[in-house]
Amino acid sequence: MTTAYDAVVLAGGAARRLGGVDKPGVRVGGRALIDRVLAACAGARRTVVVGAPRPTVRPVDWTREERIGTGPVAALDAGAAALRDESEGEAEGGDRAGTPAPDVLLVLSADLPFLGEATVQRLLDGLAAEPEAEAALLTDADGRDQPLVAVYRSGPLRRELDAMRHAHRGLDGLPLRFLTGGLRTVRVPTGPDEPSASFDCDTWEDIATARARIRDHGAVLDEWITAVKTELGIDLDVDTGVLLDLARDAAHGVARPAAPLTTFLVGYAAAKAAESGTDPAEAVAEAAGKAAALARQWAAEQAEQAGQAAQAGQAAQDEAG
């Protein structure tokens, strides 16, 4: 079974090395950095973002540190407190009354353009595999811990935050190593499925690198399709290979401009079918299949016509000879 978890995304930094720009809103591959991170933790029961509210790809809850800009530990504490407050409200009878809050908290920074659900799942699995562990931290290619790409058990996390608050008379400005140093941790190496999962964007050079890598890392088509679906508000998984094959058949069997027009018409037909209750993905597949068969018929007719013309020409030459 998949481990249930809540998520806290830290999106309130000053971005000084970016000239104070709204870093979570910077786009890489057509999608805001924060939206890319939110897509990676779409399986969270509840997501709290610590930062200034803004439009996002999916609904989240918002909170701020008691004193804005006082560092990641204070921001994490604010996010965890917001989740705890809601859980206490649920216990008294809320929308999720009777559903216990997850014991696991995923913590992410909002500037991870290549983080995906696969890495989140590996962190959850890593924590679940070690019953004595209190946190699972991603490690980058150089073996460095990433405490803002990590999962924590809620109880021990609160314990350490409270201890730090008492020892330092607050959490403002404290480094994350103070937090992780008090926890029993398990380390999860960056996997081959998402080798750049820990890559974060602190400078404009990092942003440029990320934007270039989008086109170079072998998944540019998937990135583009995801960006288009996000922009259009489409939540639909389709077999892109089927659509690409259709476009090829239409271009080769009919005419090159037929490719984009045919795929548009398939989408329109699928939308109409979905209005009557058909599963959208199945509607796309069915419409694409019909259009592809039609394109192949056109190609077959053209080939047949060309063959007949060739036979007629050969017959004329034979008769003349």
XYZ file of N, CA and C in Angstrom, residues 2 22 26 35 39 42 73 85 92 100 113 116 132 141 143 145 163 174 181 184 193 236 249 256 267 285 287 310:
84
model
N 0.404 2.283 -0.666
C 1.135 3.534 -0.706
C 1.015 4.245 0.630
N 10.202 36.762 -8.006
C 9.317 35.742 -7.436
C 9.757 34.379 -7.958
N 8.838 31.582 -11.443
C 9.680 31.523 -12.644
C 9.340 30.259 -13.422
N 4.575 24.965 -9.574
C 3.626 24.014 -10.152
C 4.295 22.682 -10.461
N 3.120 19.176 -8.715
C 2.778 17.985 -9.497
C 3.471 16.751 -8.926
N 1.437 15.362 -5.870
C -0.014 15.354 -6.092
C -0.719 14.300 -5.256
N 13.820 26.660 8.626
C 13.343 25.934 9.807
C 12.062 26.578 10.327
N -2.935 22.089 13.099
C -4.166 22.810 13.453
C -5.365 22.218 12.740
N -12.471 17.338 15.819
C -13.679 17.894 16.410
C -14.864 17.842 15.452
N -7.675 9.727 10.297
C -6.492 10.185 11.028
C -5.495 10.844 10.089
N 12.933 21.837 -10.400
C 12.256 21.645 -11.691
C 12.170 20.205 -12.165
N 10.095 14.525 -9.449
C 8.893 13.850 -9.927
C 8.328 12.920 -8.885
N 12.797 2.156 12.434
C 13.418 3.004 13.453
C 13.782 4.390 12.924
N 24.043 13.555 -6.220
C 25.065 12.720 -6.852
C 26.387 12.766 -6.099
N 26.539 12.865 -2.813
C 26.316 12.313 -1.493
C 25.860 13.304 -0.442
N 23.255 15.481 1.733
C 21.867 15.378 2.168
C 21.055 16.558 1.669
N 12.436 21.214 20.625
C 13.717 21.248 21.332
C 14.581 22.401 20.836
N 17.853 29.569 12.045
C 18.582 28.342 12.351
C 18.784 27.497 11.098
N 20.214 16.811 12.401
C 21.214 16.227 13.290
C 20.618 15.550 14.507
N 16.978 10.360 13.694
C 17.536 9.136 13.110
C 17.113 9.101 11.640
N 16.089 6.924 -12.373
C 14.863 7.343 -13.039
C 14.710 8.855 -13.040
N -5.798 14.700 -18.190
C -6.103 13.536 -19.016
C -4.814 12.852 -19.435
N 0.382 8.987 -40.113
C -0.460 8.378 -41.143
C -1.192 9.443 -41.954
N 0.481 16.666 -45.760
C 1.143 17.104 -44.534
C 0.248 17.948 -43.636
N -9.463 15.220 -31.071
C -9.687 15.792 -29.751
C -11.102 16.318 -29.589
N -8.655 7.339 -27.663
C -8.124 6.148 -28.326
C -9.052 5.671 -29.440
N -11.380 7.460 -31.140
C -11.411 8.418 -32.244
C -10.114 8.367 -33.042
N 0.334 2.790 -63.370
C 1.562 2.169 -63.865
C 1.248 1.024 -64.810
